[in-house]
CSV table of C-alpha atoms in Angstrom, one decimal:
chain,number,residue,atom,x,y,z
A,1049,MET,CA,-9.1,-37.9,2.1
A,1050,PRO,CA,-6.7,-36.3,4.6
A,1051,ARG,CA,-8.4,-35.7,8.0
A,1052,SER,CA,-5.9,-33.4,9.7
A,1053,GLY,CA,-2.3,-32.1,9.5
A,1054,ALA,CA,-0.7,-30.1,6.7
A,1055,ALA,CA,-2.4,-32.0,3.9
A,1056,ALA,CA,-5.9,-31.2,5.2
A,1057,ARG,CA,-4.9,-27.6,5.7
A,1058,ASP,CA,-3.7,-27.3,2.1
A,1059,ARG,CA,-7.0,-28.9,0.9
A,1060,LEU,CA,-9.0,-26.5,3.1
A,1061,GLU,CA,-7.0,-23.5,1.6
A,1062,ARG,CA,-7.7,-24.6,-2.0
A,1063,ALA,CA,-11.3,-25.4,-1.3
A,1064,ALA,CA,-11.8,-22.1,0.4
A,1065,LEU,CA,-10.3,-20.1,-2.4
A,1066,GLU,CA,-12.2,-22.0,-5.1
A,1067,LEU,CA,-15.5,-21.4,-3.3
A,1068,TYR,CA,-14.7,-17.7,-2.5
A,1069,ARG,CA,-14.1,-17.3,-6.2
A,1070,GLU,CA,-17.1,-19.3,-7.4
A,1071,ARG,CA,-19.7,-18.0,-5.0
A,1072,GLY,CA,-18.1,-14.9,-3.5
A,1073,TYR,CA,-16.4,-14.6,-0.1
A,1074,ASP,CA,-19.5,-13.5,1.8
A,1075,GLN,CA,-21.7,-16.2,0.4
A,1076,THR,CA,-19.3,-19.1,1.3
A,1077,THR,CA,-19.8,-20.9,4.6
A,1078,ILE,CA,-17.2,-22.8,6.6
A,1079,ALA,CA,-19.5,-25.9,6.3
A,1080,GLU,CA,-19.1,-25.7,2.5
A,1081,ILE,CA,-15.4,-25.3,2.7
A,1082,ALA,CA,-15.0,-28.3,4.9
A,1083,ALA,CA,-17.3,-30.4,2.7
A,1084,ARG,CA,-15.4,-29.6,-0.4
A,1085,ALA,CA,-12.1,-30.3,1.3
A,1086,GLY,CA,-13.5,-33.6,2.5
A,1087,VAL,CA,-13.0,-32.9,6.2
A,1088,THR,CA,-15.1,-31.9,9.2
A,1089,GLN,CA,-15.8,-28.4,10.3
A,1090,ARG,CA,-13.9,-29.4,13.5
A,1091,THR,CA,-10.8,-29.9,11.3
A,1092,PHE,CA,-11.3,-26.5,9.7
A,1093,PHE,CA,-11.3,-24.9,13.1
A,1094,ARG,CA,-8.2,-26.9,14.1
A,1095,HIS,CA,-6.3,-24.9,11.3
A,1096,PHE,CA,-8.1,-21.6,11.0
A,1097,GLY,CA,-10.0,-19.3,13.3
A,1098,ASP,CA,-12.4,-18.1,10.6
A,1099,LYS,CA,-12.9,-17.6,6.8
A,1100,ARG,CA,-10.6,-14.6,6.7
A,1101,GLU,CA,-7.7,-16.5,8.3
A,1102,VAL,CA,-7.5,-18.8,5.3
A,1103,LEU,CA,-6.3,-15.9,3.2
A,1104,PHE,CA,-4.0,-14.8,6.0
A,1105,HIS,CA,-2.3,-18.2,6.1
A,1106,ILE,CA,-1.1,-18.0,2.5
A,1107,GLU,CA,0.5,-14.6,3.2
A,1108,LEU,CA,2.2,-16.0,6.4
A,1109,ARG,CA,3.7,-18.8,4.3
A,1110,GLN,CA,5.0,-16.2,1.8
A,1111,GLN,CA,6.5,-14.1,4.6
A,1112,ARG,CA,8.3,-17.1,6.0
A,1113,ALA,CA,9.5,-18.2,2.5
A,1114,LEU,CA,10.8,-14.7,1.9
A,1115,ALA,CA,12.6,-14.4,5.2
A,1116,ALA,CA,14.2,-17.8,4.6
A,1117,ALA,CA,15.2,-16.8,1.1
A,1118,LEU,CA,16.8,-13.6,2.3
A,1119,ALA,CA,18.7,-15.5,5.0
A,1120,ASP,CA,20.0,-17.9,2.3
A,1121,VAL,CA,21.6,-15.2,0.2
A,1122,PRO,CA,25.4,-15.1,1.0
A,1123,ALA,CA,26.4,-12.2,3.2
A,1124,ALA,CA,28.8,-10.9,0.5
A,1125,ALA,CA,25.9,-10.0,-1.8
A,1126,PRO,CA,25.1,-6.2,-1.8
A,1127,PRO,CA,21.8,-5.5,0.0
A,1128,LEU,CA,19.5,-4.8,-2.9
A,1129,THR,CA,21.1,-7.6,-5.0
A,1130,ALA,CA,20.3,-9.8,-2.0
A,1131,VAL,CA,16.6,-8.6,-2.2
A,1132,LEU,CA,16.4,-9.3,-5.9
A,1133,LEU,CA,17.9,-12.8,-5.5
A,1134,ALA,CA,15.5,-13.6,-2.7
A,1135,PHE,CA,12.5,-12.3,-4.7
A,1136,ARG,CA,13.6,-14.4,-7.7
A,1137,SER,CA,14.0,-17.5,-5.6
A,1138,MET,CA,10.3,-17.3,-4.7
A,1139,ALA,CA,9.1,-17.2,-8.3
A,1140,PRO,CA,9.2,-20.9,-9.0
A,1141,GLY,CA,7.0,-21.7,-6.0
A,1142,MET,CA,4.6,-19.0,-7.0
A,1143,GLU,CA,4.4,-20.3,-10.6
A,1144,ILE,CA,3.5,-23.7,-9.2
A,1145,ASN,CA,0.7,-22.1,-7.1
A,1146,ARG,CA,-0.5,-19.7,-9.8
A,1147,ALA,CA,-4.1,-20.9,-9.5
A,1148,LEU,CA,-4.1,-20.1,-5.8
A,1149,ALA,CA,-2.6,-16.7,-6.4
A,1150,GLU,CA,-5.2,-15.9,-9.1
A,1151,ALA,CA,-8.1,-17.0,-6.9
A,1152,ARG,CA,-6.8,-15.0,-4.0
A,1153,HIS,CA,-6.4,-11.9,-6.2
A,1154,HIS,CA,-9.9,-12.1,-7.6
A,1155,VAL,CA,-11.5,-12.7,-4.2
A,1156,ILE,CA,-9.8,-9.7,-2.7
A,1157,ALA,CA,-10.6,-7.5,-5.7
A,1158,ALA,CA,-14.3,-8.5,-5.4
A,1159,THR,CA,-14.6,-8.1,-1.7
A,1160,PRO,CA,-14.2,-4.6,-0.3
A,1161,ALA,CA,-13.9,-5.8,3.3
A,1162,LEU,CA,-10.8,-7.8,2.3
A,1163,ARG,CA,-8.9,-5.1,0.6
A,1164,GLU,CA,-7.2,-4.1,3.8
A,1165,ARG,CA,-5.5,-7.5,3.6
A,1166,GLU,CA,-3.6,-6.3,0.5
A,1167,LEU,CA,-2.2,-3.4,2.5
A,1168,ALA,CA,-1.4,-5.7,5.4
A,1169,LYS,CA,0.3,-8.2,3.1
A,1170,ALA,CA,2.5,-5.6,1.4
A,1171,ALA,CA,3.4,-4.1,4.8
A,1172,ALA,CA,4.3,-7.5,6.2
A,1173,LEU,CA,6.6,-8.4,3.3
A,1174,SER,CA,8.2,-4.9,3.5
A,1175,ILE,CA,9.0,-5.5,7.2
A,1176,VAL,CA,10.6,-8.9,6.4
A,1177,VAL,CA,12.8,-7.2,3.8
A,1178,ALA,CA,13.6,-4.2,6.1
A,1179,ASP,CA,14.7,-6.6,8.9
A,1180,ALA,CA,17.0,-8.4,6.4
A,1181,LEU,CA,18.5,-5.2,5.1
A,1182,ARG,CA,19.2,-4.0,8.7
A,1183,GLY,CA,20.8,-7.3,9.3
A,1184,ARG,CA,23.0,-6.7,6.3
A,1185,GLY,CA,24.2,-3.4,7.9
A,1186,LEU,CA,21.9,-0.8,6.4
A,1187,PRO,CA,20.9,2.1,8.6
A,1188,PRO,CA,17.2,1.7,9.7
A,1189,TRP,CA,15.8,4.6,7.6
A,1190,ARG,CA,17.4,3.5,4.4
A,1191,ALA,CA,16.5,-0.2,5.1
A,1192,THR,CA,12.8,0.7,5.5
A,1193,LEU,CA,12.8,2.9,2.4
A,1194,LEU,CA,14.5,0.3,0.2
A,1195,ALA,CA,12.3,-2.4,1.6
A,1196,GLU,CA,9.1,-0.4,0.8
A,1197,VAL,CA,10.3,0.5,-2.6
A,1198,SER,CA,11.4,-3.1,-3.4
A,1199,THR,CA,8.2,-4.6,-2.3
A,1200,ALA,CA,6.3,-2.0,-4.3
A,1201,ALA,CA,8.3,-3.2,-7.4
A,1202,LEU,CA,7.6,-6.8,-6.5
A,1203,GLY,CA,3.9,-6.0,-6.1
A,1204,HIS,CA,3.8,-4.5,-9.6
A,1205,ALA,CA,5.5,-7.6,-11.0
A,1206,VAL,CA,3.1,-10.0,-9.2
A,1207,HIS,CA,0.0,-8.0,-10.3
A,1208,THR,CA,1.1,-8.1,-13.9
A,1209,TRP,CA,1.8,-11.9,-13.6
A,1210,VAL,CA,-1.5,-12.6,-11.9
A,1211,ALA,CA,-3.4,-10.8,-14.7
A,1212,ASP,CA,-1.6,-12.5,-17.6
A,1213,ALA,CA,-1.5,-16.3,-17.7
A,1214,SER,CA,1.4,-16.2,-20.2
A,1215,ALA,CA,3.6,-14.0,-18.1
A,1216,ASP,CA,6.8,-15.2,-16.4
A,1217,LEU,CA,7.1,-13.9,-12.9
A,1218,ASP,CA,10.9,-14.2,-12.6
A,1219,ALA,CA,11.3,-12.2,-15.8
A,1220,LEU,CA,8.9,-9.5,-14.5
A,1221,ILE,CA,10.8,-9.3,-11.2
A,1222,VAL,CA,14.1,-8.9,-13.1
A,1223,ARG,CA,12.5,-6.3,-15.4
A,1224,ALA,CA,11.2,-4.3,-12.5
A,1225,PHE,CA,14.6,-4.1,-10.8
A,1226,THR,CA,16.2,-3.3,-14.1
A,1227,GLU,CA,13.8,-0.4,-14.6
A,1228,LEU,CA,14.6,1.0,-11.2
A,1229,ARG,CA,18.1,1.7,-12.3
A,1230,ALA,CA,16.5,4.8,-13.8
A,1231,PHE,CA,16.6,6.4,-10.4
A,1232,ALA,CA,20.3,6.9,-10.9
A,1233,ASP,CA,19.6,9.5,-13.5
A,1234,VAL,CA,17.4,11.7,-11.3
A,1235,THR,CA,18.8,15.1,-10.7
A,1236,VAL,CA,19.0,15.6,-7.0
A,1237,PRO,CA,20.4,18.7,-5.2
A,1238,SER,CA,24.0,18.0,-4.0
A,1239,ALA,CA,24.1,17.7,-0.2
B,174,MET,CA,-18.3,32.5,11.4
B,175,PRO,CA,-18.4,31.4,7.7
B,176,ARG,CA,-21.8,29.8,6.8
B,177,SER,CA,-20.9,28.2,3.5
B,178,GLY,CA,-18.4,28.1,0.8
B,179,ALA,CA,-14.7,27.1,0.9
B,180,ALA,CA,-14.1,28.8,4.2
B,181,ALA,CA,-16.8,26.8,5.9
B,182,ARG,CA,-15.5,23.6,4.3
B,183,ASP,CA,-12.0,24.3,5.7
B,184,ARG,CA,-13.4,25.0,9.1
B,185,LEU,CA,-15.4,21.7,9.0
B,186,GLU,CA,-12.3,19.8,8.0
B,187,ARG,CA,-10.2,21.2,10.8
B,188,ALA,CA,-13.0,20.7,13.3
B,189,ALA,CA,-13.6,17.1,12.2
B,190,LEU,CA,-9.9,16.2,12.4
B,191,GLU,CA,-9.5,17.8,15.9
B,192,LEU,CA,-12.6,16.0,17.2
B,193,TYR,CA,-11.5,12.6,15.6
B,194,ARG,CA,-8.2,13.0,17.3
B,195,GLU,CA,-9.6,14.2,20.7
B,196,ARG,CA,-12.5,11.8,21.0
B,197,GLY,CA,-11.9,9.1,18.4
B,198,TYR,CA,-13.5,8.8,15.0
B,199,ASP,CA,-16.3,6.5,16.0
B,200,GLN,CA,-17.3,8.7,19.0
B,201,THR,CA,-17.5,11.9,17.0
B,202,THR,CA,-20.9,13.0,15.6
B,203,ILE,CA,-21.6,15.3,12.7
B,204,ALA,CA,-23.6,17.5,15.1
B,205,GLU,CA,-20.4,18.0,17.1
B,206,ILE,CA,-18.3,18.7,14.0
B,207,ALA,CA,-20.8,21.3,12.8
B,208,ALA,CA,-21.0,22.9,16.2
B,209,ARG,CA,-17.2,23.2,16.6
B,210,ALA,CA,-17.0,24.7,13.0
B,211,GLY,CA,-19.7,27.2,13.9
B,212,VAL,CA,-22.0,26.0,11.1
B,213,THR,CA,-25.2,24.0,10.8
B,214,GLN,CA,-25.4,20.3,10.1
B,215,ARG,CA,-27.0,21.3,6.8
B,216,THR,CA,-23.8,23.1,5.9
B,217,PHE,CA,-21.9,20.0,6.8
B,218,PHE,CA,-24.0,18.0,4.4
B,219,ARG,CA,-23.6,20.6,1.6
B,220,HIS,CA,-19.9,19.8,1.6
B,221,PHE,CA,-19.5,16.2,2.8
B,222,GLY,CA,-21.7,13.0,2.5
B,223,ASP,CA,-20.5,11.6,5.8
B,224,LYS,CA,-17.8,11.6,8.5
B,225,ARG,CA,-15.5,9.5,6.3
B,226,GLU,CA,-15.7,11.9,3.4
B,227,VAL,CA,-14.0,14.6,5.4
B,228,LEU,CA,-10.8,12.6,5.3
B,229,PHE,CA,-11.3,11.8,1.7
B,230,HIS,CA,-11.5,15.4,0.8
B,231,ILE,CA,-8.0,16.2,2.0
B,232,GLU,CA,-6.7,13.4,-0.1
B,233,LEU,CA,-8.5,14.7,-3.2
B,234,ARG,CA,-6.9,18.1,-2.7
B,235,GLN,CA,-3.5,16.5,-2.5
B,236,GLN,CA,-4.2,14.5,-5.7
B,237,ARG,CA,-5.2,17.7,-7.5
B,238,ALA,CA,-2.2,19.6,-6.2
B,239,LEU,CA,0.1,16.8,-7.3
B,240,ALA,CA,-1.5,16.6,-10.8
B,241,ALA,CA,-1.1,20.4,-11.1
B,242,ALA,CA,2.5,20.3,-9.9
B,243,LEU,CA,3.4,17.5,-12.4
B,244,ALA,CA,1.8,19.5,-15.2
B,245,ASP,CA,3.9,22.5,-14.3
B,246,VAL,CA,7.2,20.8,-14.6
B,247,PRO,CA,8.8,21.7,-18.0
B,248,ALA,CA,8.5,18.9,-20.6
B,249,ALA,CA,12.2,18.9,-21.0
B,250,ALA,CA,12.7,17.5,-17.4
B,251,PRO,CA,13.4,13.7,-17.4
B,252,PRO,CA,10.4,11.8,-16.1
B,253,LEU,CA,11.7,10.8,-12.6
B,254,THR,CA,13.3,14.2,-12.1
B,255,ALA,CA,9.8,15.7,-12.9
B,256,VAL,CA,8.3,13.5,-10.2
B,257,LEU,CA,10.9,14.6,-7.7
B,258,LEU,CA,10.3,18.3,-8.5
B,259,ALA,CA,6.5,17.9,-8.3
B,260,PHE,CA,6.8,16.1,-4.9
B,261,ARG,CA,9.1,18.8,-3.6
B,262,SER,CA,6.8,21.5,-4.8
B,263,MET,CA,4.1,20.1,-2.5
B,264,ALA,CA,6.3,20.2,0.6
B,265,PRO,CA,5.8,23.8,1.6
B,266,GLY,CA,2.0,23.5,1.5
B,267,MET,CA,2.2,20.3,3.6
B,268,GLU,CA,4.5,22.0,6.1
B,269,ILE,CA,1.9,24.8,6.6
B,270,ASN,CA,-0.8,22.1,7.2
B,271,ARG,CA,1.4,19.9,9.4
B,272,ALA,CA,-1.2,19.9,12.2
B,273,LEU,CA,-3.9,18.6,9.8
B,274,ALA,CA,-1.5,15.9,8.5
B,275,GLU,CA,-0.6,14.8,12.1
B,276,ALA,CA,-4.3,14.7,13.1
B,277,ARG,CA,-5.2,12.7,10.0
B,278,HIS,CA,-2.3,10.2,10.6
B,279,HIS,CA,-3.3,9.6,14.2
B,280,VAL,CA,-7.0,9.2,13.5
B,281,ILE,CA,-6.3,6.6,10.8
B,282,ALA,CA,-3.7,4.7,12.9
B,283,ALA,CA,-6.3,4.6,15.7
B,284,THR,CA,-9.3,3.5,13.6
B,285,PRO,CA,-8.9,0.1,11.9
B,286,ALA,CA,-12.0,0.8,9.7
B,287,LEU,CA,-10.1,3.8,8.2
B,288,ARG,CA,-6.9,2.0,7.3
B,289,GLU,CA,-8.1,1.1,3.9
B,290,ARG,CA,-8.0,4.9,3.3
B,291,GLU,CA,-4.2,4.8,3.5
B,292,LEU,CA,-4.2,2.2,0.8
B,293,ALA,CA,-6.6,4.1,-1.3
B,294,LYS,CA,-4.7,7.3,-0.9
B,295,ALA,CA,-1.4,5.8,-1.9
B,296,ALA,CA,-3.1,4.1,-4.9
B,297,ALA,CA,-4.7,7.4,-6.0
B,298,LEU,CA,-1.4,9.4,-5.8
B,299,SER,CA,0.3,6.6,-7.7
B,300,ILE,CA,-2.3,6.8,-10.5
B,301,VAL,CA,-1.8,10.6,-10.8
B,302,VAL,CA,2.0,10.0,-11.1
B,303,ALA,CA,1.6,7.2,-13.6
B,304,ASP,CA,-0.7,9.3,-15.8
B,305,ALA,CA,1.9,12.1,-15.8
B,306,LEU,CA,4.7,9.7,-16.7
B,307,ARG,CA,2.7,8.2,-19.6
B,308,GLY,CA,2.1,11.8,-20.7
B,309,ARG,CA,5.8,12.3,-20.7
B,310,GLY,CA,6.3,9.4,-23.0
B,311,LEU,CA,7.0,6.4,-20.7
B,312,PRO,CA,5.5,3.1,-21.7
B,313,PRO,CA,2.6,2.1,-19.5
B,314,TRP,CA,4.2,-0.7,-17.5
B,315,ARG,CA,7.3,1.4,-16.7
B,316,ALA,CA,5.1,4.4,-15.9
B,317,THR,CA,3.1,2.4,-13.4
B,318,LEU,CA,6.1,0.8,-11.8
B,319,LEU,CA,8.0,4.0,-11.4
B,320,ALA,CA,4.9,5.7,-10.1
B,321,GLU,CA,4.3,3.0,-7.4
B,322,VAL,CA,7.9,3.1,-6.4
B,323,SER,CA,8.0,6.9,-6.3
B,324,THR,CA,4.9,7.2,-4.2
B,325,ALA,CA,6.2,4.5,-1.8
B,326,ALA,CA,9.3,6.6,-1.4
B,327,LEU,CA,7.2,9.7,-0.9
B,328,GLY,CA,5.1,7.8,1.7
B,329,HIS,CA,8.2,6.9,3.6
B,330,ALA,CA,9.3,10.5,3.7
B,331,VAL,CA,5.9,11.7,4.7
B,332,HIS,CA,5.6,9.1,7.5
B,333,THR,CA,8.9,10.1,8.9
B,334,TRP,CA,7.9,13.8,8.7
B,335,VAL,CA,4.6,13.3,10.4
B,336,ALA,CA,6.2,11.4,13.3
B,337,ASP,CA,9.0,13.9,13.9
B,338,ALA,CA,7.9,17.6,14.5
B,339,SER,CA,11.5,18.8,13.8
B,340,ALA,CA,11.8,17.0,10.4
B,341,ASP,CA,11.9,18.9,7.1
B,342,LEU,CA,9.7,17.2,4.5
B,343,ASP,CA,11.5,18.6,1.5
B,344,ALA,CA,14.9,17.3,2.8
B,345,LEU,CA,13.3,13.9,3.4
B,346,ILE,CA,11.9,13.7,-0.1
B,347,VAL,CA,15.3,14.6,-1.6
B,348,ARG,CA,17.0,12.1,0.7
B,349,ALA,CA,14.6,9.3,-0.3
B,350,PHE,CA,15.2,9.9,-4.0
B,351,THR,CA,19.0,10.1,-3.4
B,352,GLU,CA,18.9,6.7,-1.7
B,353,LEU,CA,17.0,5.2,-4.6
B,354,ARG,CA,20.1,5.7,-6.7
B,355,ALA,CA,21.4,2.5,-5.0
B,356,PHE,CA,19.2,0.6,-7.4
B,357,ALA,CA,21.8,1.3,-10.1
B,358,ASP,CA,24.2,-1.0,-8.3
B,359,VAL,CA,22.0,-4.0,-8.3
B,360,THR,CA,23.4,-6.9,-10.3
B,361,VAL,CA,20.7,-7.9,-12.8
B,362,PRO,CA,21.0,-10.6,-15.4
B,363,SER,CA,21.8,-9.1,-18.9
B,364,ALA,CA,18.8,-9.3,-21.2
């Protein structure tokens, strides 16, 4: 059993999510999480401040992965195409961790006190995208708008994927961005 | 002073929002809200279950207004054009109630326990739009996606408007939908 370091942290995350799902978030103790992960409570507290922070940590990893993916898209790609490429590049990693995503989703849906996390998560991803879009030369207002709309579309793809074990996340992300082309047909007043 | 009915409810709403903003949400009592509105606490409880429900009521009115506006757009209008028209039709009423919107925004931003309301509000408006889009013949997945994206765009327009007393909400809504045309230029894999 790993005693510390990244391997222990990963085990603690998985153990916590399993227990939150099995017993409910409120009913799970840190002692139980540590026991299932095969580490001491002291090791838990080396990695996480409390039960809630375990959920936060997964989100932080996703934010970092998204920022890295956005930075990796060549500067020549148009801004929204860069966002789509970055979102798609995250899909394989999320497919591998489907069980974690499912557990996290169920725990949050079943725990009213945690729902604010969903808001915070979407907001954090949106900020990462807006930063990248500004870095690609978009004016701030447009960058924030397109970031919020893009992450809303990503959220719809991810929710569909979490709810359907046979769904392909990458295909859903592509489908969402394809559907958004419909905005080109909206009649807007000429400036 | 109105003792009951819609006029008393409106006075209670305004009094509550003023007090939440002046003193903070947690520090405001129902007795103070009733006193400022010139009604009894019993009248407060005829209209609202608790302090939180005052904020909820404004949202409910907006949801109903949006549903009515969507129903009023002629069936011949394309779905997203109908959404834009419905959003725009709400702008004059929101401009009239700018002070309420500003107060509500500040109270929620200053009260962590209320932030979930922002999530709930956006989700409720999105459901209203998705229902209308399905009613206009869109398949459910697309209806939900376009509803979430449209309400995210509306949210960006409203947040900009609330933060800038010189901003024109209708112009911001039009600007947001105009910017969303950029999704037409995204390179997506052919099906």
